[in-house]
Amino acid sequence: MSVGRASTSLLRAFQTQQRPVSRRIAQWLPKQSSPSSTARPALRRPFSNTPSRPQGRQAADDPNFVSIIDNPPEIVRTGRKHGPGLIILAIIPITAFILGTWQVKRLAWKTDLIAKCEDRIVRPPLPLPPRVDPDAIPDFEYRRVYATGRFRHDQEMLVGPRMREGEQGYMVVTPLEREGGDETKVLVNRGWVAKDKADQRKRPEGLPQGEVTVEGLIRKPWKKNFFTPDNRPDKWEFYFPDVEQMAKLTGSQPVWIEQTMEPDYFQLMEYLEKGVPVSRPAEVNLRNNHVQYIVTWYGLSLATSIMFYLVVRKPPSDIARRVRMNKHW
C-alpha cells in the first residue's frame, strides 16, 4: 500500500516539472491564425521589370524570325575612337621636320654671312667716298672705312634708352659734315653715354670741335621690335635708329657708320667719367642660334613621331581580342 502511494507522488511531480517547459516552447512557436481570420497572400518581388508577354502567339512562331544565335558575328570597335587630335598629332612632326630643315639652310646662310663679314673686317680701312650709293651698302657691311669732317653737334640725336652693363643710357648719333656741304654728310653712331651725361652741357669734353677723322664700320642699324614705340622726330626723340628718317631730318645721306675703338680699360673709364661716347670694338656681332633651333625642331619632330606611333599601334584590350575571336563562330 505504501509502494503505490509513492509511485503516484512521483508521477504528479514529473508532470508538474514539465508544464513550464511546454509553456516556454509554446512562446517560441509561431501563432497560428485562427480559421476565421482572412488569409492575405504574401507579396512577391518581381524578378524582372519587363512586362510579361501575353499568353498566346510567341516570337518564335513567326516564320521570318531569326535568332541572335543564327546571325553572323559582327566585329565592333571597342574603346575610344581617334578624333581630330590624331590628325593634329600627325601634322606636328611633319611641320617640325620642315622647320628643322629650313633652319639647316638658315645655318648655312648665316655661317657664310659671318665668314664674309669677318673677311671684310680684317681688311685695311677704305676712305669713304663723298657720295655713297645706299643700294651698295649691304655688299660693304662690316667694311672698315674712315672719313674726315666736322661733327654737327647742333644736330645730335640720342637713341634710347639703351642698356650697357646694367646701366641706362643713350646712343649718340651725330652727322659728320665733310667737304661738299650737306650732300656729303653721313650719320655716325659715336657710341654710348650714361643717362646722367645725356645733356651736352655735362660733357663738354665729349664734343670735339674742328676737323676730326672717324674710323668705323658700315652697318645697317638694328630694327625695332613689337614693344618699341615710334620715333618722334619733331621732338628729337628716337627709340630706334631709322636711317631714312634721321637723314631726312638732318639733311644727310642715309648712310650709317659705327665708330670703333680699341678696347682699353683705362681709356674706357676715362671716357665714362668725362661723358665721351664709348664706341664698340671692330668685331662681328651677328647672332647665330640656328644650331639650337635645329636641335629643337628635329627633337620635337622625333618625339611627336614616337607619340603618333604609340597611339596608332596601341595593342587592343582584352575585350577587343574577344570580339575579334567571334568571327570564327
mmCIF file of C-alpha atoms in Angstrom, residues 14-307:
data_model
loop_
_atom_site.group_PDB
_atom_site.id
_atom_site.type_symbol
_atom_site.label_atom_id
_atom_site.label_comp_id
_atom_site.label_asym_id
_atom_site.label_seq_id
_atom_site.Cartn_x
_atom_site.Cartn_y
_atom_site.Cartn_z
ATOM 1 C CA PHE A 14 7.093 14.790 -13.017
ATOM 2 C CA GLN A 15 4.002 16.295 -14.635
ATOM 3 C CA THR A 16 4.407 19.451 -12.559
ATOM 4 C CA GLN A 17 8.023 19.943 -13.779
ATOM 5 C CA GLN A 18 7.071 19.504 -17.466
ATOM 6 C CA ARG A 19 4.409 22.228 -17.528
ATOM 7 C CA PRO A 20 6.845 25.206 -17.512
ATOM 8 C CA VAL A 21 8.899 23.617 -20.293
ATOM 9 C CA SER A 22 5.876 23.194 -22.500
ATOM 10 C CA ARG A 23 4.888 26.772 -21.806
ATOM 11 C CA ARG A 24 8.339 28.009 -22.840
ATOM 12 C CA ILE A 25 8.191 26.065 -26.089
ATOM 13 C CA ALA A 26 4.762 27.452 -26.842
ATOM 14 C CA GLN A 27 6.080 31.001 -26.514
ATOM 15 C CA TRP A 28 8.665 30.432 -29.243
ATOM 16 C CA LEU A 29 6.306 28.702 -31.676
ATOM 17 C CA PRO A 30 4.519 30.952 -34.260
ATOM 18 C CA LYS A 31 0.966 31.702 -33.506
ATOM 19 C CA GLN A 32 -1.397 30.066 -35.935
ATOM 20 C CA SER A 33 -4.084 32.266 -37.301
ATOM 21 C CA SER A 34 -7.484 31.377 -36.430
ATOM 22 C CA PRO A 35 -9.620 29.761 -39.125
ATOM 23 C CA SER A 36 -11.950 32.719 -39.009
ATOM 24 C CA SER A 37 -9.223 35.316 -39.958
ATOM 25 C CA THR A 38 -8.805 36.231 -43.651
ATOM 26 C CA ALA A 39 -5.530 34.869 -45.137
ATOM 27 C CA ARG A 40 -3.534 37.527 -47.023
ATOM 28 C CA PRO A 41 -1.382 36.408 -49.925
ATOM 29 C CA ALA A 42 2.401 37.016 -49.465
ATOM 30 C CA LEU A 43 3.907 39.837 -51.624
ATOM 31 C CA ARG A 44 6.330 38.548 -54.211
ATOM 32 C CA ARG A 45 9.104 40.747 -55.638
ATOM 33 C CA PRO A 46 9.020 40.669 -59.434
ATOM 34 C CA PHE A 47 12.092 39.066 -60.984
ATOM 35 C CA SER A 48 12.160 41.441 -63.955
ATOM 36 C CA ASN A 49 10.680 44.794 -64.896
ATOM 37 C CA THR A 50 9.950 43.584 -68.392
ATOM 38 C CA PRO A 51 6.204 43.243 -68.831
ATOM 39 C CA SER A 52 5.095 39.686 -69.290
ATOM 40 C CA ARG A 53 4.104 38.737 -72.755
ATOM 41 C CA PRO A 54 0.518 37.875 -73.289
ATOM 42 C CA GLN A 55 -0.191 34.258 -73.389
ATOM 43 C CA GLY A 56 -0.646 33.181 -76.951
ATOM 44 C CA ARG A 57 1.494 33.624 -80.085
ATOM 45 C CA GLN A 58 5.269 33.765 -79.369
ATOM 46 C CA ALA A 59 8.053 35.446 -81.426
ATOM 47 C CA ALA A 60 9.431 32.068 -82.448
ATOM 48 C CA ASP A 61 6.090 31.211 -84.066
ATOM 49 C CA ASP A 62 6.818 33.824 -86.775
ATOM 50 C CA PRO A 63 8.404 32.032 -89.799
ATOM 51 C CA ASN A 64 10.563 35.162 -90.505
ATOM 52 C CA PHE A 65 12.009 35.248 -87.004
ATOM 53 C CA VAL A 66 15.805 34.914 -86.825
ATOM 54 C CA SER A 67 17.524 34.217 -83.547
ATOM 55 C CA ILE A 68 20.587 36.207 -82.493
ATOM 56 C CA ILE A 69 22.452 32.936 -82.348
ATOM 57 C CA ASP A 70 21.780 32.369 -86.047
ATOM 58 C CA ASN A 71 23.057 35.851 -87.015
ATOM 59 C CA PRO A 72 26.613 36.070 -88.383
ATOM 60 C CA PRO A 73 29.104 37.599 -85.910
ATOM 61 C CA GLU A 74 29.904 41.289 -86.301
ATOM 62 C CA ILE A 75 33.245 42.880 -85.462
ATOM 63 C CA VAL A 76 32.732 46.017 -83.418
ATOM 64 C CA ARG A 77 35.211 48.713 -82.436
ATOM 65 C CA THR A 78 35.837 48.958 -78.736
ATOM 66 C CA GLY A 79 37.365 51.809 -76.802
ATOM 67 C CA ARG A 80 37.632 55.470 -77.768
ATOM 68 C CA LYS A 81 37.765 56.381 -81.449
ATOM 69 C CA HIS A 82 40.533 58.583 -82.849
ATOM 70 C CA GLY A 83 39.273 62.091 -83.488
ATOM 71 C CA PRO A 84 40.760 65.333 -84.809
ATOM 72 C CA GLY A 85 43.516 65.093 -82.225
ATOM 73 C CA LEU A 86 45.138 62.284 -84.201
ATOM 74 C CA ILE A 87 45.269 64.491 -87.306
ATOM 75 C CA ILE A 88 46.913 67.286 -85.334
ATOM 76 C CA LEU A 89 49.373 64.801 -83.846
ATOM 77 C CA ALA A 90 50.257 63.661 -87.367
ATOM 78 C CA ILE A 91 50.770 67.242 -88.605
ATOM 79 C CA ILE A 92 53.083 68.307 -85.782
ATOM 80 C CA PRO A 93 56.074 66.044 -86.631
ATOM 81 C CA ILE A 94 55.832 66.920 -90.326
ATOM 82 C CA THR A 95 55.754 70.645 -89.608
ATOM 83 C CA ALA A 96 58.598 70.393 -87.085
ATOM 84 C CA PHE A 97 60.711 68.452 -89.589
ATOM 85 C CA ILE A 98 60.127 71.100 -92.271
ATOM 86 C CA LEU A 99 61.094 73.884 -89.851
ATOM 87 C CA GLY A 100 64.200 71.987 -88.798
ATOM 88 C CA THR A 101 65.241 71.559 -92.424
ATOM 89 C CA TRP A 102 64.641 75.254 -93.012
ATOM 90 C CA GLN A 103 66.891 76.073 -90.048
ATOM 91 C CA VAL A 104 69.619 73.915 -91.590
ATOM 92 C CA LYS A 105 69.523 76.144 -94.646
ATOM 93 C CA ARG A 106 69.469 79.236 -92.445
ATOM 94 C CA LEU A 107 72.533 77.946 -90.596
ATOM 95 C CA ALA A 108 74.429 77.561 -93.847
ATOM 96 C CA TRP A 109 73.391 81.071 -94.908
ATOM 97 C CA LYS A 110 74.350 82.648 -91.558
ATOM 98 C CA THR A 111 77.694 80.831 -91.433
ATOM 99 C CA ASP A 112 78.548 82.065 -94.907
ATOM 100 C CA LEU A 113 77.477 85.628 -93.994
ATOM 101 C CA ILE A 114 79.622 85.663 -90.842
ATOM 102 C CA ALA A 115 82.604 84.378 -92.813
ATOM 103 C CA LYS A 116 82.184 87.176 -95.373
ATOM 104 C CA CYS A 117 81.866 89.840 -92.674
ATOM 105 C CA GLU A 118 84.927 88.575 -90.826
ATOM 106 C CA ASP A 119 86.854 88.663 -94.072
ATOM 107 C CA ARG A 120 85.806 92.285 -94.635
ATOM 108 C CA ILE A 121 86.588 93.412 -91.125
ATOM 109 C CA VAL A 122 90.232 92.262 -91.242
ATOM 110 C CA ARG A 123 90.939 94.228 -94.386
ATOM 111 C CA PRO A 124 92.553 97.693 -94.124
ATOM 112 C CA PRO A 125 90.087 100.601 -93.925
ATOM 113 C CA LEU A 126 88.944 102.356 -97.071
ATOM 114 C CA PRO A 127 88.294 106.100 -97.496
ATOM 115 C CA LEU A 128 84.588 106.773 -97.587
ATOM 116 C CA PRO A 129 83.638 108.345 -100.935
ATOM 117 C CA PRO A 130 81.786 111.672 -100.898
ATOM 118 C CA ARG A 131 78.660 110.125 -102.311
ATOM 119 C CA VAL A 132 77.548 106.644 -101.216
ATOM 120 C CA ASP A 133 75.030 104.523 -103.069
ATOM 121 C CA PRO A 134 72.543 103.199 -100.444
ATOM 122 C CA ASP A 135 71.861 100.094 -102.563
ATOM 123 C CA ALA A 136 75.528 99.081 -102.331
ATOM 124 C CA ILE A 137 75.660 99.212 -98.524
ATOM 125 C CA PRO A 138 74.676 95.516 -97.982
ATOM 126 C CA ASP A 139 77.695 94.458 -100.071
ATOM 127 C CA PHE A 140 80.016 96.517 -97.849
ATOM 128 C CA GLU A 141 78.507 95.795 -94.447
ATOM 129 C CA TYR A 142 81.178 95.429 -91.746
ATOM 130 C CA ARG A 143 83.704 97.039 -94.104
ATOM 131 C CA ARG A 144 86.086 99.318 -92.244
ATOM 132 C CA VAL A 145 86.130 102.901 -93.582
ATOM 133 C CA TYR A 146 87.377 106.276 -92.445
ATOM 134 C CA ALA A 147 86.108 109.774 -93.136
ATOM 135 C CA THR A 148 87.310 113.278 -92.274
ATOM 136 C CA GLY A 149 84.957 116.126 -91.470
ATOM 137 C CA ARG A 150 83.346 118.174 -88.741
ATOM 138 C CA PHE A 151 80.720 116.964 -86.270
ATOM 139 C CA ARG A 152 77.406 118.831 -86.298
ATOM 140 C CA HIS A 153 76.693 118.736 -82.564
ATOM 141 C CA ASP A 154 73.728 121.038 -83.083
ATOM 142 C CA GLN A 155 72.036 118.137 -84.927
ATOM 143 C CA GLU A 156 72.960 115.478 -82.383
ATOM 144 C CA MET A 157 70.345 112.752 -81.788
ATOM 145 C CA LEU A 158 70.039 110.452 -78.764
ATOM 146 C CA VAL A 159 68.643 106.978 -79.440
ATOM 147 C CA GLY A 160 67.352 105.038 -76.500
ATOM 148 C CA PRO A 161 67.180 104.290 -73.750
ATOM 149 C CA ARG A 162 69.874 101.639 -74.246
ATOM 150 C CA MET A 163 71.377 99.459 -71.531
ATOM 151 C CA ARG A 164 75.096 98.836 -71.104
ATOM 152 C CA GLU A 165 76.301 96.546 -68.324
ATOM 153 C CA GLY A 166 73.121 97.189 -66.350
ATOM 154 C CA GLU A 167 73.285 100.989 -66.644
ATOM 155 C CA GLN A 168 70.801 103.040 -68.611
ATOM 156 C CA GLY A 169 71.958 105.469 -71.258
ATOM 157 C CA TYR A 170 71.684 106.541 -74.894
ATOM 158 C CA MET A 171 73.421 106.059 -78.212
ATOM 159 C CA VAL A 172 74.823 109.333 -79.552
ATOM 160 C CA VAL A 173 74.271 109.807 -83.308
ATOM 161 C CA THR A 174 75.909 112.891 -84.830
ATOM 162 C CA PRO A 175 76.051 113.901 -88.515
ATOM 163 C CA LEU A 176 79.593 114.253 -89.898
ATOM 164 C CA GLU A 177 79.826 117.095 -92.396
ATOM 165 C CA ARG A 178 82.613 116.693 -94.963
ATOM 166 C CA GLU A 179 83.868 118.765 -97.860
ATOM 167 C CA GLY A 180 80.999 119.414 -100.225
ATOM 168 C CA GLY A 181 78.354 120.502 -97.712
ATOM 169 C CA ASP A 182 75.180 118.644 -96.809
ATOM 170 C CA GLU A 183 75.440 116.325 -99.792
ATOM 171 C CA THR A 184 78.435 114.602 -98.192
ATOM 172 C CA LYS A 185 77.124 114.340 -94.625
ATOM 173 C CA VAL A 186 76.777 110.857 -93.121
ATOM 174 C CA LEU A 187 75.332 109.644 -89.817
ATOM 175 C CA VAL A 188 77.909 108.494 -87.270
ATOM 176 C CA ASN A 189 76.992 106.386 -84.273
ATOM 177 C CA ARG A 190 79.620 107.687 -81.866
ATOM 178 C CA GLY A 191 78.756 105.299 -79.034
ATOM 179 C CA TRP A 192 77.036 105.092 -75.647
ATOM 180 C CA VAL A 193 76.779 107.684 -72.905
ATOM 181 C CA ALA A 194 75.191 107.346 -69.480
ATOM 182 C CA LYS A 195 71.796 108.859 -68.785
ATOM 183 C CA ASP A 196 73.217 111.482 -66.432
ATOM 184 C CA LYS A 197 75.534 112.608 -69.256
ATOM 185 C CA ALA A 198 72.819 112.990 -71.865
ATOM 186 C CA ASP A 199 72.842 116.774 -71.625
ATOM 187 C CA GLN A 200 75.652 118.219 -73.769
ATOM 188 C CA ARG A 201 76.449 120.800 -71.097
ATOM 189 C CA LYS A 202 77.530 117.979 -68.759
ATOM 190 C CA ARG A 203 80.026 116.504 -71.257
ATOM 191 C CA PRO A 204 81.918 119.321 -72.971
ATOM 192 C CA GLU A 205 84.952 117.073 -73.487
ATOM 193 C CA GLY A 206 82.779 114.699 -75.483
ATOM 194 C CA LEU A 207 82.049 117.379 -78.114
ATOM 195 C CA PRO A 208 85.187 117.615 -80.275
ATOM 196 C CA GLN A 209 85.438 120.793 -82.317
ATOM 197 C CA GLY A 210 87.120 121.325 -85.649
ATOM 198 C CA GLU A 211 88.114 118.711 -88.183
ATOM 199 C CA VAL A 212 88.226 115.091 -86.980
ATOM 200 C CA THR A 213 88.869 111.730 -88.629
ATOM 201 C CA VAL A 214 86.410 108.988 -87.796
ATOM 202 C CA GLU A 215 87.091 105.299 -88.354
ATOM 203 C CA GLY A 216 84.236 102.840 -88.219
ATOM 204 C CA LEU A 217 82.155 100.136 -89.868
ATOM 205 C CA ILE A 218 79.476 100.486 -92.492
ATOM 206 C CA ARG A 219 76.433 98.944 -90.855
ATOM 207 C CA LYS A 220 72.719 98.537 -91.123
ATOM 208 C CA PRO A 221 71.289 99.536 -87.736
ATOM 209 C CA TRP A 222 69.046 97.322 -85.665
ATOM 210 C CA LYS A 223 65.322 97.132 -86.269
ATOM 211 C CA LYS A 224 62.519 97.990 -83.879
ATOM 212 C CA ASN A 225 60.590 95.219 -82.214
ATOM 213 C CA PHE A 226 56.928 94.938 -81.301
ATOM 214 C CA PHE A 227 57.355 96.743 -77.973
ATOM 215 C CA THR A 228 59.439 99.659 -79.280
ATOM 216 C CA PRO A 229 57.405 102.875 -79.592
ATOM 217 C CA ASP A 230 57.514 105.023 -82.699
ATOM 218 C CA ASN A 231 60.048 107.806 -83.043
ATOM 219 C CA ARG A 232 59.036 111.420 -82.559
ATOM 220 C CA PRO A 233 61.416 113.356 -84.824
ATOM 221 C CA ASP A 234 59.501 116.596 -84.255
ATOM 222 C CA LYS A 235 60.713 116.462 -80.625
ATOM 223 C CA TRP A 236 64.038 114.818 -81.449
ATOM 224 C CA GLU A 237 63.036 111.667 -79.574
ATOM 225 C CA PHE A 238 64.320 108.463 -81.113
ATOM 226 C CA TYR A 239 63.699 105.000 -79.662
ATOM 227 C CA PHE A 240 65.352 103.098 -82.516
ATOM 228 C CA PRO A 241 67.609 104.212 -85.396
ATOM 229 C CA ASP A 242 65.598 104.955 -88.521
ATOM 230 C CA VAL A 243 68.287 105.924 -91.041
ATOM 231 C CA GLU A 244 65.908 107.325 -93.622
ATOM 232 C CA GLN A 245 64.091 109.396 -91.037
ATOM 233 C CA MET A 246 67.270 110.706 -89.427
ATOM 234 C CA ALA A 247 68.874 111.505 -92.776
ATOM 235 C CA LYS A 248 65.817 113.453 -93.881
ATOM 236 C CA LEU A 249 65.739 115.366 -90.590
ATOM 237 C CA THR A 250 69.419 116.394 -90.727
ATOM 238 C CA GLY A 251 69.852 116.623 -94.492
ATOM 239 C CA SER A 252 72.377 113.765 -94.546
ATOM 240 C CA GLN A 253 72.911 110.746 -96.755
ATOM 241 C CA PRO A 254 71.153 107.578 -95.498
ATOM 242 C CA VAL A 255 74.496 106.061 -94.517
ATOM 243 C CA TRP A 256 75.143 104.654 -91.027
ATOM 244 C CA ILE A 257 78.734 104.489 -89.732
ATOM 245 C CA GLU A 258 79.518 102.882 -86.377
ATOM 246 C CA GLN A 259 82.620 104.431 -84.850
ATOM 247 C CA THR A 260 85.039 101.856 -83.403
ATOM 248 C CA MET A 261 87.722 101.923 -80.749
ATOM 249 C CA GLU A 262 90.342 99.557 -79.398
ATOM 250 C CA PRO A 263 89.291 98.010 -76.077
ATOM 251 C CA ASP A 264 91.360 99.743 -73.380
ATOM 252 C CA TYR A 265 90.102 99.549 -69.811
ATOM 253 C CA PHE A 266 91.733 102.746 -68.537
ATOM 254 C CA GLN A 267 90.655 104.724 -71.581
ATOM 255 C CA LEU A 268 87.140 103.325 -71.171
ATOM 256 C CA MET A 269 86.984 104.511 -67.551
ATOM 257 C CA GLU A 270 88.189 107.957 -68.585
ATOM 258 C CA TYR A 271 85.536 108.175 -71.318
ATOM 259 C CA LEU A 272 82.774 107.209 -68.910
ATOM 260 C CA GLU A 273 83.900 109.812 -66.368
ATOM 261 C CA LYS A 274 84.135 112.643 -68.895
ATOM 262 C CA GLY A 275 80.995 111.747 -70.810
ATOM 263 C CA VAL A 276 82.778 110.834 -74.033
ATOM 264 C CA PRO A 277 80.689 108.354 -76.085
ATOM 265 C CA VAL A 278 82.004 104.796 -75.722
ATOM 266 C CA SER A 279 82.125 103.143 -79.124
ATOM 267 C CA ARG A 280 82.341 99.418 -79.884
ATOM 268 C CA PRO A 281 85.334 97.347 -80.955
ATOM 269 C CA ALA A 282 85.673 96.290 -84.564
ATOM 270 C CA GLU A 283 84.173 92.814 -84.459
ATOM 271 C CA VAL A 284 81.316 90.839 -85.995
ATOM 272 C CA ASN A 285 78.439 90.520 -83.539
ATOM 273 C CA LEU A 286 75.900 88.646 -85.655
ATOM 274 C CA ARG A 287 73.940 86.142 -83.613
ATOM 275 C CA ASN A 288 73.913 82.542 -84.783
ATOM 276 C CA ASN A 289 71.411 80.449 -82.809
ATOM 277 C CA HIS A 290 70.332 78.231 -85.696
ATOM 278 C CA VAL A 291 72.002 75.117 -84.244
ATOM 279 C CA GLN A 292 69.752 75.359 -81.177
ATOM 280 C CA TYR A 293 66.720 75.802 -83.419
ATOM 281 C CA ILE A 294 67.704 72.735 -85.455
ATOM 282 C CA VAL A 295 68.012 70.567 -82.338
ATOM 283 C CA THR A 296 64.698 71.899 -81.001
ATOM 284 C CA TRP A 297 62.668 71.313 -84.179
ATOM 285 C CA TYR A 298 64.154 67.924 -85.018
ATOM 286 C CA GLY A 299 63.767 66.808 -81.413
ATOM 287 C CA LEU A 300 60.118 67.856 -81.441
ATOM 288 C CA SER A 301 59.590 66.014 -84.710
ATOM 289 C CA LEU A 302 61.124 62.816 -83.318
ATOM 290 C CA ALA A 303 59.178 62.974 -80.049
ATOM 291 C CA THR A 304 55.815 63.573 -81.719
ATOM 292 C CA SER A 305 56.523 60.834 -84.278
ATOM 293 C CA ILE A 306 57.043 58.349 -81.447
ATOM 294 C CA MET A 307 53.841 59.524 -79.781
#
